[in-house]
Coordinates of C-alpha atoms in Angstrom, one line a residue:
Chain A
M1 CA 0.0 0.1 -0.4
K2 CA 1.8 3.4 -1.2
I3 CA 1.1 6.6 0.3
Y4 CA 0.4 8.8 -3.4
N5 CA -0.5 11.8 -2.1
K6 CA 0.7 12.6 2.1
K7 CA -1.0 15.9 2.1
N8 CA -4.6 14.6 1.4
F9 CA -4.1 11.1 3.1
A10 CA -3.0 13.1 6.0
S11 CA -5.9 15.1 6.0
G12 CA -8.4 11.9 5.4
L13 CA -7.1 10.7 8.3
F14 CA -8.0 13.7 10.1
S15 CA -10.9 14.0 9.2
I16 CA -12.1 9.8 10.1
T17 CA -11.1 10.7 13.4
L18 CA -13.2 13.7 14.2
G19 CA -15.4 12.0 12.6
L20 CA -14.7 8.5 15.0
A21 CA -14.6 11.0 17.9
L22 CA -17.9 12.1 17.4
L23 CA -19.9 8.9 17.1
I24 CA -17.8 8.3 20.4
A25 CA -18.9 10.9 22.1
M26 CA -22.8 10.5 20.7
L27 CA -22.0 6.8 21.7
V28 CA -20.5 7.6 25.4
T29 CA -23.5 10.3 25.9
G30 CA -26.7 8.7 24.2
N31 CA -27.2 12.5 22.8
W32 CA -28.3 12.4 18.9
R33 CA -28.7 15.5 17.7
P34 CA -29.3 15.8 14.2
K35 CA -26.8 17.6 13.4
S36 CA -24.2 16.0 15.2
V37 CA -25.2 12.8 12.6
V38 CA -25.1 14.9 9.2
L39 CA -21.4 16.3 10.3
C40 CA -20.5 12.8 11.9
V41 CA -21.2 11.2 8.3
L42 CA -19.9 14.3 6.1
C43 CA -16.3 13.6 8.5
L44 CA -16.8 10.2 7.9
L45 CA -17.1 10.3 4.3
F46 CA -14.6 13.1 3.9
G47 CA -12.0 11.6 4.9
A48 CA -12.6 7.8 3.6
E49 CA -13.1 9.8 -0.2
S50 CA -9.3 11.9 1.5
V51 CA -7.6 8.0 2.4
T52 CA -9.2 6.3 -1.4
R53 CA -8.0 8.9 -3.9
A54 CA -4.5 9.6 -1.8
L55 CA -3.7 5.6 -2.1
S56 CA -5.0 5.5 -5.8
R57 CA -2.2 6.1 -8.2
D58 CA -4.0 7.9 -11.0
K59 CA -6.0 9.6 -8.5
A60 CA -3.5 11.8 -6.5
I61 CA -1.8 12.1 -9.8
Q62 CA -5.7 14.7 -11.3
D63 CA -5.4 15.6 -7.4
L64 CA -1.6 16.7 -7.8
I65 CA -2.4 18.6 -11.9
D66 CA -6.1 20.2 -10.3
Q67 CA -3.4 22.1 -7.1
R68 CA -0.8 22.7 -9.2
D69 CA -3.0 24.7 -12.4
E70 CA -1.5 27.9 -13.0
R71 CA -5.3 29.5 -13.4
N72 CA -6.7 27.0 -10.6
I73 CA -3.6 29.5 -8.9
L74 CA -4.9 31.8 -9.9
V75 CA -8.4 32.8 -9.4
A76 CA -7.7 30.9 -5.6
L77 CA -5.0 34.0 -5.3
R78 CA -8.0 36.7 -6.8
T79 CA -10.9 35.2 -4.4
K80 CA -8.5 35.5 -1.4
S81 CA -7.3 39.2 -1.9
T82 CA -10.9 39.8 -3.8
C83 CA -12.1 38.8 0.0
F84 CA -10.1 41.0 1.8
T85 CA -10.3 43.9 0.5
V86 CA -14.3 43.2 0.4
L87 CA -13.1 42.1 4.2
K88 CA -11.9 45.4 4.5
A89 CA -13.8 47.7 2.7
A90 CA -17.2 45.8 5.1
L91 CA -14.5 46.5 8.4
F92 CA -14.0 50.4 7.7
V93 CA -17.9 50.9 7.1
L94 CA -19.1 49.1 10.2
C95 CA -15.9 51.5 11.8
T96 CA -17.7 54.1 10.6
A97 CA -20.7 53.6 11.4
C98 CA -20.3 52.9 14.8
A99 CA -18.7 56.2 15.4
L100 CA -21.4 58.0 13.9
G101 CA -24.3 55.9 16.3
A102 CA -21.5 55.9 19.5
A103 CA -21.6 60.0 19.1
F104 CA -25.2 60.8 17.9
H105 CA -27.5 57.4 19.8
P106 CA -30.3 58.8 22.1
V107 CA -29.3 56.1 24.7
E108 CA -26.3 56.3 26.1
E109 CA -26.2 51.8 27.0
A110 CA -26.0 51.4 23.2
K111 CA -24.1 54.3 23.8
L112 CA -21.6 52.4 24.4
I113 CA -22.4 49.3 22.8
L114 CA -21.3 51.0 19.9
A115 CA -18.5 52.7 22.0
G116 CA -17.2 48.4 22.0
V117 CA -17.9 47.6 19.1
L118 CA -16.0 50.3 17.1
I119 CA -13.0 49.4 19.1
V120 CA -12.9 45.5 18.0
T121 CA -13.6 46.8 14.3
G122 CA -11.6 49.7 14.5
L123 CA -8.3 46.9 15.4
L124 CA -8.8 45.2 13.5
W125 CA -9.5 47.2 10.5
F126 CA -6.6 48.6 11.6
F127 CA -4.7 44.9 11.5
S128 CA -5.4 44.7 8.1
L129 CA -3.8 47.7 7.1
V130 CA -0.3 47.2 9.1
L131 CA -1.0 43.3 7.4
E132 CA -1.2 44.2 3.9
L133 CA 1.5 46.5 4.5
A134 CA 3.7 43.5 5.9
C135 CA 2.5 41.4 2.7
S136 CA 2.9 44.5 0.6
I137 CA 6.6 45.6 2.1
H138 CA 7.3 41.5 1.9
Y139 CA 7.2 40.4 -1.2
E140 CA 8.1 43.5 -3.2
N141 CA 11.7 42.4 -2.1
K142 CA 11.4 38.1 -2.7
L143 CA 9.8 39.0 -6.1
Chain B
M1 CA -5.3 36.6 -25.1
K2 CA -6.4 35.2 -28.8
T3 CA -4.4 31.7 -29.3
R4 CA -4.3 29.5 -32.1
V5 CA -4.5 26.3 -28.8
K6 CA -8.3 25.3 -30.5
E7 CA -7.9 25.3 -33.8
L8 CA -4.6 23.1 -33.7
R9 CA -6.3 21.1 -30.8
I10 CA -9.2 19.8 -34.1
K11 CA -6.9 19.5 -35.9
A12 CA -4.2 17.2 -33.8
Q13 CA -7.8 15.0 -33.8
L14 CA -6.9 15.2 -29.3
T15 CA -9.3 16.0 -26.9
Q16 CA -9.2 18.8 -24.5
Q17 CA -8.4 16.0 -20.9
Q18 CA -6.1 14.5 -23.8
L19 CA -4.0 18.1 -23.8
A20 CA -4.7 18.8 -20.7
D21 CA -3.3 15.6 -20.0
L22 CA -0.6 15.7 -22.3
V23 CA 0.0 19.8 -20.6
H24 CA -0.2 18.5 -17.0
V25 CA -3.5 21.6 -16.4
S26 CA -7.5 20.3 -15.9
S27 CA -9.4 20.6 -18.5
R28 CA -10.8 23.1 -18.0
T29 CA -7.6 25.8 -17.9
I30 CA -7.6 24.6 -21.7
I31 CA -11.2 26.1 -21.9
S32 CA -10.6 28.5 -20.5
I33 CA -7.3 29.5 -23.5
E34 CA -9.5 28.1 -26.3
K35 CA -12.6 31.3 -24.4
E36 CA -10.3 33.8 -24.5
Q37 CA -10.1 33.9 -20.7
Y38 CA -6.7 32.7 -20.1
S39 CA -3.0 33.6 -21.5
P40 CA -1.4 30.4 -20.1
S41 CA 2.0 30.5 -19.1
L42 CA 5.5 30.6 -20.2
M43 CA 5.6 26.8 -20.3
L44 CA 2.3 26.2 -20.8
A45 CA 2.2 28.1 -23.7
Y46 CA 6.0 26.0 -24.8
R47 CA 4.5 23.0 -23.8
M48 CA 0.9 23.6 -25.9
A49 CA 3.3 24.8 -29.1
E50 CA 6.1 21.1 -28.9
V51 CA 2.4 19.1 -28.6
F52 CA 1.4 20.4 -31.8
G53 CA 5.1 21.4 -33.2
V54 CA 4.5 25.2 -34.3
S55 CA 6.6 27.8 -32.5
V56 CA 5.1 29.8 -28.8
E57 CA 4.8 32.2 -31.1
E58 CA 2.4 30.7 -33.9
L59 CA 0.2 29.4 -31.7
C60 CA 0.0 32.9 -29.7
C61 CA -0.4 34.3 -31.8
L62 CA 2.4 37.0 -30.7
K63 CA 2.0 38.6 -33.3
E64 CA -0.7 39.8 -33.5
N65 CA -1.5 40.8 -29.9
K66 CA 1.2 42.4 -30.0
E67 CA -0.3 44.8 -32.8
L68 CA -3.4 44.8 -31.3
E69 CA -1.8 46.3 -27.7
D70 CA 0.3 48.7 -29.5
R71 CA -3.1 49.9 -30.6
Q72 CA -4.5 50.2 -27.4
Y73 CA -2.2 52.5 -25.9
E74 CA -1.7 55.0 -29.4
D75 CA -5.7 54.9 -28.6
L76 CA -4.6 56.1 -24.7

C-alpha cells in the first residue's frame, strides 16, 4: 500500500478521526442530535474519500495536477485578494457606522455598546492595514 | 489573449482532456485558454507548442496580440 499524496492522506485521516470521535461522543452521551449525526457522516465520508484518493495513483496524479494547475492557483489568489479587500471595506463601513452611532445615539447604553464594537472593528481594520503593508513589503523584496 | 490552441487541437484530433493531460493542466484551463478568458504562462505555451509542433509565437499569435496592445496604447 503506497501513499501517493501524503497531504490528502493526512487530511483524510484527520477527518476520519474527527468523525469517529464525534460518533464515540454521541454513543457515550446517548445524545443523537441531527446536526451532529450529519457532521459525523460528512467527516467520515470526506475522510474515506481523501484516503482512497491518496492511495490511488491515478487519482493522486489528478489531484496533484489540480493543485498545481496555474489557472486554479490564479483563481485562488484572486479570490483571497478580493475577499480581503471586501472584508477591509466592510470593516471600515462598520467602524464609521459605529462611530456615528456612538456619537449621536439617544440612548446611553446603546452608545456604550456601539463604542465597544467600534473599538473591536477599528482594531481589526487597523490590523488589516498593517498586515497588507507588511505583505506588500515582503513581496516587493521577494519578487 | 487570442491563441490558435483550439484550431491546432482540432487539427491534431485531440480532445480538451487529452491536451490537458499532455501538458499537465486541468481541462478547465484548456477551455479558458480557448475561450480567450485566460492567457497561458510561458512554460504552458511552450509545452502546447511542442505538442502541436509549432513555435510559441505561432501558437499564441504574438505578433497579432502585440499589434492589438500597441493600438490600445496609441488610443490612450
